[in-house]
Coordinates of C-alpha atoms and ligand atoms in Angstrom, one line a residue:
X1 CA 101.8 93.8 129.7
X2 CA 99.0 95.0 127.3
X3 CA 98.6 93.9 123.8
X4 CA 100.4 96.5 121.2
X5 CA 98.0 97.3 118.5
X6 CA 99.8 98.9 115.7
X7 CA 96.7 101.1 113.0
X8 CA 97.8 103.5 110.6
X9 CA 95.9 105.8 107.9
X10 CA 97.2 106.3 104.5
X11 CA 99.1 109.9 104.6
X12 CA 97.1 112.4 102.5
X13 CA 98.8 114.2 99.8
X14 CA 98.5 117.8 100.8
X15 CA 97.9 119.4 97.3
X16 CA 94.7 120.5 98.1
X17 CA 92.6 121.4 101.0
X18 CA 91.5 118.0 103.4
X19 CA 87.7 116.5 101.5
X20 CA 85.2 114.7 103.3
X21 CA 86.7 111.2 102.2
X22 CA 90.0 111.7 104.5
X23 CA 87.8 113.1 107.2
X24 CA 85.8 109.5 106.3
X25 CA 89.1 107.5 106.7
X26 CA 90.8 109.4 109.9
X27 CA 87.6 108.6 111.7
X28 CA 87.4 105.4 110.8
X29 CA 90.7 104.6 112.1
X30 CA 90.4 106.7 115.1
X31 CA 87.4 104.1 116.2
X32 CA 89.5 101.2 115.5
X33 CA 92.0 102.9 118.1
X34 CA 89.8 104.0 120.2
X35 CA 88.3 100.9 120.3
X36 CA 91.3 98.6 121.2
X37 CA 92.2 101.3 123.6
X38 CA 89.0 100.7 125.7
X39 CA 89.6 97.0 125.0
X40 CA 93.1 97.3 127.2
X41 CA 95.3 97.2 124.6
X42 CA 98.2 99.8 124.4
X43 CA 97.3 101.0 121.0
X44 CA 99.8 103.0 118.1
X45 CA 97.8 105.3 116.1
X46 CA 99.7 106.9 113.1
X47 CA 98.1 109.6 110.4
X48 CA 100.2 112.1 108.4
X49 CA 100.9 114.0 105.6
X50 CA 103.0 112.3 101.7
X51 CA 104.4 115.7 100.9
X52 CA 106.9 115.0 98.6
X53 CA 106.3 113.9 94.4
X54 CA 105.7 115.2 91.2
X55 CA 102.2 116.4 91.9
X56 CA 102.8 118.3 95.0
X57 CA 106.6 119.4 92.7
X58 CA 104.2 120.9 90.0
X59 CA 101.4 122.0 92.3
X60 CA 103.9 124.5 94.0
X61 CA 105.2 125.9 90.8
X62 CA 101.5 126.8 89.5
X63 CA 100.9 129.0 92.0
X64 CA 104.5 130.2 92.4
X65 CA 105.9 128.7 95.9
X66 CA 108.4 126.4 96.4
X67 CA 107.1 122.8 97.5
X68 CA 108.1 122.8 100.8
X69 CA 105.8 126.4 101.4
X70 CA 103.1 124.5 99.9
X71 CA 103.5 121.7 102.1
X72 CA 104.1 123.1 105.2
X73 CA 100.8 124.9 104.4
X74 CA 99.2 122.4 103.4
X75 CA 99.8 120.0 105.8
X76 CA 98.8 122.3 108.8
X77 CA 95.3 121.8 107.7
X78 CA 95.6 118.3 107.7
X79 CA 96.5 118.4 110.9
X80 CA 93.8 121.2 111.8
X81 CA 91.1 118.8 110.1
X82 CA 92.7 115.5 112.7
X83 CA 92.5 117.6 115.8
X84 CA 89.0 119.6 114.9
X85 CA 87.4 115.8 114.2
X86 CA 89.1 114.2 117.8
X87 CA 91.5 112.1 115.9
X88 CA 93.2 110.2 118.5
X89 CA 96.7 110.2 116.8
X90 CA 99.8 109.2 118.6
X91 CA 102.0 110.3 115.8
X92 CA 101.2 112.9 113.1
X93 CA 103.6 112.2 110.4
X94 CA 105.3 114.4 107.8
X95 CA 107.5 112.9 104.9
X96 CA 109.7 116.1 105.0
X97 CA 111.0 115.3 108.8
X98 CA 114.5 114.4 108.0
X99 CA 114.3 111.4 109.9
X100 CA 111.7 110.2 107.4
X101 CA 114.6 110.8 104.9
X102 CA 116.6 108.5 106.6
X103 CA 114.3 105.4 107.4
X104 CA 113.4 105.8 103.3
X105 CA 117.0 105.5 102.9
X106 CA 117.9 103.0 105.3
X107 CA 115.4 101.0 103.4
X108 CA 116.1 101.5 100.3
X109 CA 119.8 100.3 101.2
X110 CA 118.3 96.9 102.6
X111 CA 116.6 96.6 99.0
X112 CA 119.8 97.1 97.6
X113 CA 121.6 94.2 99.6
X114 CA 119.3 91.9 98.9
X115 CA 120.2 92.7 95.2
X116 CA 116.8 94.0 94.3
X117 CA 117.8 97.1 92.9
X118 CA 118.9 97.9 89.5
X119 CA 119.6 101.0 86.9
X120 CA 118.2 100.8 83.5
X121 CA 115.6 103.1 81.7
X122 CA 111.9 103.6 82.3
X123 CA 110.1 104.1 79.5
X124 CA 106.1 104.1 79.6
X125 CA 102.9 105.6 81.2
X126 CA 102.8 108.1 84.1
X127 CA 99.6 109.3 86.2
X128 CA 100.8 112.6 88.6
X129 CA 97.3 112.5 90.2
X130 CA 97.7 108.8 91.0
X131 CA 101.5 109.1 91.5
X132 CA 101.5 105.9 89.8
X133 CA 103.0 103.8 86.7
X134 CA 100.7 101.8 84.5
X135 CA 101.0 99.5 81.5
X136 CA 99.5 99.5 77.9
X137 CA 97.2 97.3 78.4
X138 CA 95.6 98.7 82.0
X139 CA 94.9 102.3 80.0
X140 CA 91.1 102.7 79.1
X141 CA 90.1 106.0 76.3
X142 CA 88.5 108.6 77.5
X143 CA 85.4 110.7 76.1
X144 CA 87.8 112.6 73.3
X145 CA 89.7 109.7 72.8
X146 CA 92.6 109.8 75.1
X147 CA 94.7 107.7 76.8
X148 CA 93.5 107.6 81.0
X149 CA 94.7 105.5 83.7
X150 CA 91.9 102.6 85.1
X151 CA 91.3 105.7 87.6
X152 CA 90.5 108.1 85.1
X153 CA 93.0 110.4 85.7
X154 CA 95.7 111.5 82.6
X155 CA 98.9 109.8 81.7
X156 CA 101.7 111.1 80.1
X157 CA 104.2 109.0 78.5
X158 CA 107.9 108.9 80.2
X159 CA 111.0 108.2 79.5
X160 CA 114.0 108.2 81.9
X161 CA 117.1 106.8 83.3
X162 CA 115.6 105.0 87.1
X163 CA 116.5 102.3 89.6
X164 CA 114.3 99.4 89.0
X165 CA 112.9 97.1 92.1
X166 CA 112.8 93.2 90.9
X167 CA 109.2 93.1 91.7
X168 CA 108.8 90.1 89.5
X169 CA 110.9 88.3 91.9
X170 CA 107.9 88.7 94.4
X171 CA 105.0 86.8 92.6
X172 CA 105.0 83.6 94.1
X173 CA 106.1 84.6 97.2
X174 CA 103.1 86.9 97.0
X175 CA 100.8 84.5 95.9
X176 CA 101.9 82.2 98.9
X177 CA 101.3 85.5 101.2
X178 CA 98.0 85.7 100.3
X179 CA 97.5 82.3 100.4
X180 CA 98.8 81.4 104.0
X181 CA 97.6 84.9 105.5
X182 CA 93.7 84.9 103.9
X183 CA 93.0 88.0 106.2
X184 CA 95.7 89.6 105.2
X185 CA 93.7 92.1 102.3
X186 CA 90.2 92.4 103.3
X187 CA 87.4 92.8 102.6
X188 CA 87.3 89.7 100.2
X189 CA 86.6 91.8 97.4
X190 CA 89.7 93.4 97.3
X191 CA 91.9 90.0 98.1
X192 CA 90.2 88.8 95.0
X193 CA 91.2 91.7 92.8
X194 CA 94.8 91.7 94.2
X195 CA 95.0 88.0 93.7
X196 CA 93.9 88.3 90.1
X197 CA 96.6 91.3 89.3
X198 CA 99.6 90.1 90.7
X199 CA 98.8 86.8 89.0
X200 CA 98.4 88.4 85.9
X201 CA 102.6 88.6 86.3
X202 CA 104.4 91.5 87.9
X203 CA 106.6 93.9 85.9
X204 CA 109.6 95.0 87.7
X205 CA 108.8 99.1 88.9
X206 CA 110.3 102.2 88.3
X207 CA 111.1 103.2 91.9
X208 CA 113.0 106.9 91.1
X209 CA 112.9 109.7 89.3
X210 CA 115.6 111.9 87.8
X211 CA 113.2 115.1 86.2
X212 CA 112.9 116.7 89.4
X213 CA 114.7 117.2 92.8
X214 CA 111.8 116.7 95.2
X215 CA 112.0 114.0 97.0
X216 CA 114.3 111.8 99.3
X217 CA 117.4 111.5 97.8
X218 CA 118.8 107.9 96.1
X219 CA 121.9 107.0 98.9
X220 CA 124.8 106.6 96.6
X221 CA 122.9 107.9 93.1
X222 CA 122.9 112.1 93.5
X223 CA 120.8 112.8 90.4
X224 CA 117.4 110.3 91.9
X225 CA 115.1 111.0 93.6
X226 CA 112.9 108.0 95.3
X227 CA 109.6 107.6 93.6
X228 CA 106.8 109.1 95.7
X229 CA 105.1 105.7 97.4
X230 CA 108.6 104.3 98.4
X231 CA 109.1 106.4 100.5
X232 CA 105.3 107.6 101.3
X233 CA 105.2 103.6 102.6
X234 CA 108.0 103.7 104.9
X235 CA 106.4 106.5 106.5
X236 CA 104.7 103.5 108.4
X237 CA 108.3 102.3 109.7
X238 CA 109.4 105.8 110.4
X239 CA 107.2 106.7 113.0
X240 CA 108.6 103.8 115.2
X241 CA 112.0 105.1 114.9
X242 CA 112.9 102.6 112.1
X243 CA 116.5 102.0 111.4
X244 CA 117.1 102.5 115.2
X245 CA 116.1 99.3 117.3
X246 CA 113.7 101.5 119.1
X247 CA 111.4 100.2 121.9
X248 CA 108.4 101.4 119.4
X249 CA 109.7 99.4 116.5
X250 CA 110.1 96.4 118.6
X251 CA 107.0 96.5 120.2
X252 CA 104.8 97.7 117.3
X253 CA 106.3 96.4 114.0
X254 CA 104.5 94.4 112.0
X255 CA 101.6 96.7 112.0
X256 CA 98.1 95.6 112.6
X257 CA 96.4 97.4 110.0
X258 CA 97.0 99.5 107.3
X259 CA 93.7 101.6 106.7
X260 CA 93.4 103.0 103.3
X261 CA 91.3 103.8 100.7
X262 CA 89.7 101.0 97.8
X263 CA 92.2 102.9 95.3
X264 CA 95.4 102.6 97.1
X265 CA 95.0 98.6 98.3
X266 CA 97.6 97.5 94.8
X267 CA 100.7 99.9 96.9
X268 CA 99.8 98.7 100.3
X269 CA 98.9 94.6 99.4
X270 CA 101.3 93.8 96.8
X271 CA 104.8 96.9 96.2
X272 CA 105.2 97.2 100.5
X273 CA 105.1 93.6 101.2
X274 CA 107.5 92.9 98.4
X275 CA 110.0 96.1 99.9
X276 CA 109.3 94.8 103.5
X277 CA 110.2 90.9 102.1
X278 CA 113.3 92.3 100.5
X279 CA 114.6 94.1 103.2
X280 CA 114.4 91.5 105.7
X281 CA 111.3 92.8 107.9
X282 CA 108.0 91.4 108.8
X283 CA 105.1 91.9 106.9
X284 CA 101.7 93.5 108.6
X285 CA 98.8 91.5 109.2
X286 CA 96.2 93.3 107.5
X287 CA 95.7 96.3 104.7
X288 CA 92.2 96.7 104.7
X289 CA 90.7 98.3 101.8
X290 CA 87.4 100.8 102.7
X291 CA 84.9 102.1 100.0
X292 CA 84.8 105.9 98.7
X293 CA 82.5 108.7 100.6
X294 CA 80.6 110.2 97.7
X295 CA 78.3 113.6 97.6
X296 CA 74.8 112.5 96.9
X297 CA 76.2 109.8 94.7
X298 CA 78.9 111.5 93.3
X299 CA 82.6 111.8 93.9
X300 CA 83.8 115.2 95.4
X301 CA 86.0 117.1 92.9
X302 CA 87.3 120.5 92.6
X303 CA 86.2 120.7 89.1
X304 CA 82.4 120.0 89.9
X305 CA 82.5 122.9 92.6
X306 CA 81.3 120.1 95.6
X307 CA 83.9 119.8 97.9
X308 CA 82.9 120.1 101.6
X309 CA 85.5 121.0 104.2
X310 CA 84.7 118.2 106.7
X311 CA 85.4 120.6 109.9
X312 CA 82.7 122.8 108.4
X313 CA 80.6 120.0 108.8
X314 CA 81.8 119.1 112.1
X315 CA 80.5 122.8 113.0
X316 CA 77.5 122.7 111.4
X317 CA 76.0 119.5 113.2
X318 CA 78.6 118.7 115.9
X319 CA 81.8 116.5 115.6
X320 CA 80.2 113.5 117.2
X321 CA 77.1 113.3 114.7
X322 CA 79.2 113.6 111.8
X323 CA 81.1 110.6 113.5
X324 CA 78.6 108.8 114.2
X325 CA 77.1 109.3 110.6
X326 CA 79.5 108.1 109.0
X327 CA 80.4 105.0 111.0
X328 CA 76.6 104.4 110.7
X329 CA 75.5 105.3 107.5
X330 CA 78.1 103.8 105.4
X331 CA 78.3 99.3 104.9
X332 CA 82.4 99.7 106.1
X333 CA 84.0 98.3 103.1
X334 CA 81.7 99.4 100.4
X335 CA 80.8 103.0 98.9
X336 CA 78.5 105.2 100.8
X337 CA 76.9 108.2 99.9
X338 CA 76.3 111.4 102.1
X339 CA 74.2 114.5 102.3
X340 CA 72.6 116.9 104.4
X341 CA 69.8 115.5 104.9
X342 CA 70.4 112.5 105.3
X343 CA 72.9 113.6 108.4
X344 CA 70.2 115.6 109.8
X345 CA 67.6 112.7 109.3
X346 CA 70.2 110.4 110.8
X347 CA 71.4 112.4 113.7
X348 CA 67.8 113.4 115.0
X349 CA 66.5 109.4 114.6
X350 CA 69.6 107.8 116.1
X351 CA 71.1 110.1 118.4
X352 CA 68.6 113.5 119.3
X353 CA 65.2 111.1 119.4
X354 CA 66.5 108.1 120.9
X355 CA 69.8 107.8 122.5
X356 CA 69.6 111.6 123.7
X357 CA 66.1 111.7 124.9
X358 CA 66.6 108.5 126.5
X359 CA 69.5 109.8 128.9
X360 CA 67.3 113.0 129.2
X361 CA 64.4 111.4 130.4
X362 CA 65.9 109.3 132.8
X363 CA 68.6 111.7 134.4
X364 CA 66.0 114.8 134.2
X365 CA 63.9 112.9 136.6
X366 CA 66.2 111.5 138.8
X367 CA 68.2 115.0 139.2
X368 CA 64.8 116.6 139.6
X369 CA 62.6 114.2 141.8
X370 CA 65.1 112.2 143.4
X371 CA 67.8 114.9 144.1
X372 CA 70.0 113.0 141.2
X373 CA 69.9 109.3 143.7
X374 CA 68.5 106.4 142.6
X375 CA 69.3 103.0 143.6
X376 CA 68.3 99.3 143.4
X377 CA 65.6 99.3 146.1
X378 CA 63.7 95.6 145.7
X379 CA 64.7 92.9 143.9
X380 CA 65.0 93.0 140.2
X381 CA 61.9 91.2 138.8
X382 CA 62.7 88.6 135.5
X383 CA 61.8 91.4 133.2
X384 CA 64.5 94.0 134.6
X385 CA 67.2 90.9 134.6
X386 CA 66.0 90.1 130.6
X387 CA 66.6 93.6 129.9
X388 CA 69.8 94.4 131.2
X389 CA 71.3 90.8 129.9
X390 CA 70.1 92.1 126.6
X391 CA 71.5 95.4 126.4
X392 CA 74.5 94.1 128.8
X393 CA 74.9 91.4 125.9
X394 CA 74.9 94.0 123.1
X395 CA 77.5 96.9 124.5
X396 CA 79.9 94.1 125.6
X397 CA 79.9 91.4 123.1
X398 CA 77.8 91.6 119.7
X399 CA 79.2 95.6 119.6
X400 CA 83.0 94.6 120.1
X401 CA 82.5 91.3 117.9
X402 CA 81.8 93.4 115.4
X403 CA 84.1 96.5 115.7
X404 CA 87.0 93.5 116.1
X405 CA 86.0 92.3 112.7
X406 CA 85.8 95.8 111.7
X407 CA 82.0 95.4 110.8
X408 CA 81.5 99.0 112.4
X409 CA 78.0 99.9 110.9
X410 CA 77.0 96.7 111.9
X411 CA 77.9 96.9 115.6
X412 CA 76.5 99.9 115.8
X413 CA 73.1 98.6 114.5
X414 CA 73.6 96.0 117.6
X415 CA 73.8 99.6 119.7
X416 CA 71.2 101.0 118.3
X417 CA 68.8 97.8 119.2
X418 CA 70.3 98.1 122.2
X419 CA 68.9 101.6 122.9
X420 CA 65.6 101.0 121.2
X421 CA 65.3 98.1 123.8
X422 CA 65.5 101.0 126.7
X423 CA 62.8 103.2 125.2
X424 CA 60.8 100.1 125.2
X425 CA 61.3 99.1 128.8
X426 CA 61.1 103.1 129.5
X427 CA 57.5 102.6 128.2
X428 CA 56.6 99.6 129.6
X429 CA 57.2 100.1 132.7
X430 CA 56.2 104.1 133.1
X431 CA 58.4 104.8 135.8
X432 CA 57.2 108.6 136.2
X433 CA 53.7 107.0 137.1
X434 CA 54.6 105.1 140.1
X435 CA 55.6 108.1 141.3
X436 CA 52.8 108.3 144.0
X437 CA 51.8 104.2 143.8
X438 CA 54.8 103.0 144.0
X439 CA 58.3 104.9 144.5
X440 CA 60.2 102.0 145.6
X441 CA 59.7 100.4 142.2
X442 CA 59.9 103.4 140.4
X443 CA 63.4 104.0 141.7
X444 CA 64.6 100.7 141.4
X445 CA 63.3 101.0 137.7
X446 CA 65.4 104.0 137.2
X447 CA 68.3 102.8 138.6
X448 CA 67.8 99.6 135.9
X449 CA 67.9 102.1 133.0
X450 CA 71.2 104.2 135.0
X451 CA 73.2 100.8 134.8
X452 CA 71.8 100.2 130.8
X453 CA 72.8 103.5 129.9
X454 CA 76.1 103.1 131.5
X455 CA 76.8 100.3 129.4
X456 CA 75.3 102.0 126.6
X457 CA 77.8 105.0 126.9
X458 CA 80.5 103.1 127.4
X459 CA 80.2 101.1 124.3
X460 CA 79.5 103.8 122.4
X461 CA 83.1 106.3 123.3
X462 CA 84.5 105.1 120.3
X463 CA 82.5 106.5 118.0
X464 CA 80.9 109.1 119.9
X465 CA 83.4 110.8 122.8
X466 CA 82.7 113.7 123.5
X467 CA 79.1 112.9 124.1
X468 CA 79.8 109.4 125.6
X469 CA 82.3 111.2 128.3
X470 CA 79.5 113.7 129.1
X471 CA 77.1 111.1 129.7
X472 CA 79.8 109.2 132.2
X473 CA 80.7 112.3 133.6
X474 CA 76.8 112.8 134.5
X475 CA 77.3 109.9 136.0
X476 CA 80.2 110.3 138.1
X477 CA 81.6 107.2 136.6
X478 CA 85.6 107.0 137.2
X479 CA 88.1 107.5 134.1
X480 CA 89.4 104.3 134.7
X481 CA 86.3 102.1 134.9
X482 CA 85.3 102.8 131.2
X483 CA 86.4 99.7 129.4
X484 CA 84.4 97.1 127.8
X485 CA 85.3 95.2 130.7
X486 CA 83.5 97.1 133.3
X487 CA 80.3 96.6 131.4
X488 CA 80.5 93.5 132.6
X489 CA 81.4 94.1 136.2
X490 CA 78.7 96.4 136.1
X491 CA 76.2 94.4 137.6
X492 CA 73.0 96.7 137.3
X493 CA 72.4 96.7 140.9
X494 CA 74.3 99.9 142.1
X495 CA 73.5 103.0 143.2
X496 CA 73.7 106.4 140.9
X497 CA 74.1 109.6 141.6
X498 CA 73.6 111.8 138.7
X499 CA 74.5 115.8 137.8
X500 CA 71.9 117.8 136.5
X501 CA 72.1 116.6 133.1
X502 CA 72.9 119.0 130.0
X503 CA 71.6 117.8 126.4
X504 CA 73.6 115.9 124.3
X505 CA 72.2 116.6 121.0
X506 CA 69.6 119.1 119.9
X507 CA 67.7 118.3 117.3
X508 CA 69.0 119.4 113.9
X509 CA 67.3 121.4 111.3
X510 CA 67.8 121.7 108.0
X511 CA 70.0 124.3 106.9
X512 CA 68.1 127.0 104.7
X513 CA 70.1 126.7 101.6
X514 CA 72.7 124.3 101.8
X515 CA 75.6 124.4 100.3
X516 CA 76.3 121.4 97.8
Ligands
LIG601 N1 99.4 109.8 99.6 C1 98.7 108.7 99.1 C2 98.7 107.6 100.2 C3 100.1 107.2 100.7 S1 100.0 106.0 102.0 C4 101.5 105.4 102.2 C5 97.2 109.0 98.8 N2 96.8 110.2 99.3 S2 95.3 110.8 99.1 O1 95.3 112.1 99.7 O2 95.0 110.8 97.7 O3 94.3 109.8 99.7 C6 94.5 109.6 101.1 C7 93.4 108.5 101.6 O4 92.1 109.1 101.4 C8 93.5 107.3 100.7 O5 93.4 106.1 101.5 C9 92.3 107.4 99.8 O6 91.8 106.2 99.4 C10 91.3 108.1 100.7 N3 90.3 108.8 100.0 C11 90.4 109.8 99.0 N4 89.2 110.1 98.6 C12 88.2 109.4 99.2 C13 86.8 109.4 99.3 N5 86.1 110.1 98.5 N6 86.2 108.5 100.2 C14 87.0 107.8 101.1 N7 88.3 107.8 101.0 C15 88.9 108.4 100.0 O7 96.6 108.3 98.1

């Protein structure tokens, strides 16, 4: 029986159109899955939509629609942006699926048991773009002397009768969390600033409202409605058919990893293992915190007029560059910056110049001058054994090492040396000229680089699928021998037969006048 791998993405707030940093985050996770897909595991894979709170409440009533119009809008092109990028998803969540309702509430009631829940009256500081509560002494002044949340965004002050979760219950039991599970936020940075806030002593939290109706309702307490990330974080729960004992729940629950942004790692690493500890149910093993996508430097905003529908993107220069540009360009964990130029720069050095050209090269000439065979004719000198246990050795360990430990730029540095190593044997040993001398050797040679680009291709479906699967089909490889384990079965000595070979990535230009 495979190994269940459980990933989810943080479910976008559909109050605005989908931006460049949820494409950033669905294709992350949808590498992770692919990933441990192609490792044999039997991988979960949930994204979504959190439709319901005050912000998407107040967005509707702007422009005049009632919040579920908006967010069955809305959400469609969240799902338009997961399908347009490949976003292998085995579950598209929305938190307005009354079955999402009643996990929120069947949890709620397990808090409530444990004697975690109380009435009383919340009185202090409200962010609606952050959806979030914060204290006196976390506010910073902004430019005309206002009160702003750490993120920037406005507050407004609050007051209100609401259920109240014991949160300062959970501090040591925290503590000890993060203690006995160091992986459990990562990267270290993030642990670090987790560890220092919920040491800093936990105030119990204001987990419902009562100024506005939309929401899941309180069981038991008509005029409440759940605060927004109580529910938004069961959604995680809800797609395995949580209250039921369902096959999914058993099999998948506790989660893997929780993929989210740098600015929601405080709901993920310290409010849902407290709810999960209080209702009785295992905690997951990892919330992993990755950096902001920023434009040229700068974060996307409506207000500065530079938000860039990903999909348009993904037109522009192909869904599989601005995969692999992103995966590539950005340290995984830490900020990263993006522009047009530097995808274009990107795409034509990584994937037009070297990858592409590569598989040209090789499958041009075989289709053309050796009627698409070519196969192991002599035995392989020392050079041709070096070179595949090289590239053999990158695709099918140092690559996976690193995806595993989510290090994704950096395994697919280890690709990229990996293909670089190809050109070079390409060059040194000039097949195309031992055409007349000596065909023998130049099939055999040619055959070497058929079995290093099969392992290159394979390693590389994650991150790049549509063009790795055309570079297997080309090779007539079989659907089911494209794991990381038949790399290594693979033993460079076959035979190939390829199909006249289509190109896998023109080379980009420059757009005339880019948009920003
Ligand atoms: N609805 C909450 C999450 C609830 S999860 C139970 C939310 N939604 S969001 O739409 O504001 O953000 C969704 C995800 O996108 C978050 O993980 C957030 O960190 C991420 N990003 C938003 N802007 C981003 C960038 N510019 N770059 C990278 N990721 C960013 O928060």
């Amino acid at each position: 029986m495979a190994e269940p791998y459980y990933i989810t993405t943080a479910i976008n707030y559909p109050n605005g159109r989908p931006h460049i940093g949820h494409a950033y985050e669905a294709i992350a996770a949808d590498v992770i899955a692919r990933f441990h897909r192609l490792q044999g595991r039997l991988v979960r894979f949930q994204t979504g939509t959190d439709e319901h709170g005050l912000k998407m409440a107040r967005k509707a009533k702007e422009e005049g629609r009632t919040p579920r119009e908006l967010a069955d809008e809305m959400s469609s092109y969240f799902r338009e942006m997961a399908d347009g990028l490949d976003i292998s998803f085995d579950r598209f969540i929305r938190t307005v699926e009354p079955a999402h309702h009643a996990a929120s509430q069947a949890l709620w009631q397990a808090m409530e048991r444990s004697g975690d829940l109380y009435l009383d009256r919340y009185e202090g500081w409200y962010s609606v773009r952050d959806e979030a509560f914060y204290d006196d002494k976390e506010l910073v002044v902004g430019e005309g002397g206002e009160r702003l949340s750490p993120q920037g965004t406005p507050v407004e002050w609050t007051v209100e009768e609401s259920w109240f979760f014991r949160l300062s219950n959970y501090q040591d039991r925290l503590l000890a969390l993060y203690d006995e599970q160091p992986d459990f936020i990562a990267p270290a940075s993030r642990r670090n600033e987790m560890r220092a806030f919920v040491s800093s002593g936990l105030r119990d939290l204001s987990v419902s409202r009562t100024s506005f109706e939309w929401g899941v309702r309180v069981p038991g307490s008509d005029t409440h409605v759940m605060y927004v990330w109580v529910d938004a974080l069961t959604n995680y729960l809800t797609g395995l058919g949580y209250p039921e004992p369902a096959v999914d729940l058993q099999r998948f629950w506790p989660a893997d990893l929780h993929l989210v942004g740098k600015d929601i790692v405080r709901f993920h690493a310290v409010y849902w293992p407290a709810f999960l500890m209080s209702a009785g149910l295992p905690l997951p093993r990892k919330v992993y915190g990755h950096g902001f996508v920023l434009n040229q430097g700068r974060k996307e905003s409506k207000s500065l007029g530079n938000v860039t529908d990903p999909l348009e993107l993904a037109q522009r220069y192909g869904v599989d560059v601005l995969r692999y540009f992103l995966m590539r360009e950005v340290s995984f964990g830490q900020d990263g910056t993006w522009s047009h130029e530097a995808i274009v720069m990107r795409s034509n050095a990584d994937l037009a110049n070297s990858f592409g050209n590569l598989v040209q090269r090789v499958f041009g000439f075989i289709f053309k001058n050796l009627h698409g065979k070519a196969s192991v004719r002599q035995e392989l000198q020392a050079e041709d054994r070096a070179f595949l246990s090289q590239v053999r050795e990158a695709c099918a360990r140092t690559l996976p090492q690193h995806f595993e430990a989510l290090l994704l730029n950096q395994g697919l540095d280890a690709w990229m040396q990996a293909v670089f190593a190809c050109n070079a044997y390409v060059d040194e040993q000039a097949p195309w000229a031992l055409r007349k001398s000596d065909p023998e050797r130049m099939e055999t040679v040619l055959a070497v680089l058929c079995s290093a680009i099969r392992c290159l291709a394979t390693a590389i479906q994650p991150v790049i699928p549509r063009s790795a699967a055309r570079v297997l089909d080309t090779m007539h490889v079989p659907d089911d021998a494209r794991t990381f384990a038949h790399i290594d079965a693979e033993g460079g000595e076959g035979a190939y037969t390829i199909a006249q070979p289509v190109p896998l990535f023109p080379r980009l230009e420059l757009p005339e006048s880019p948009p920003t």
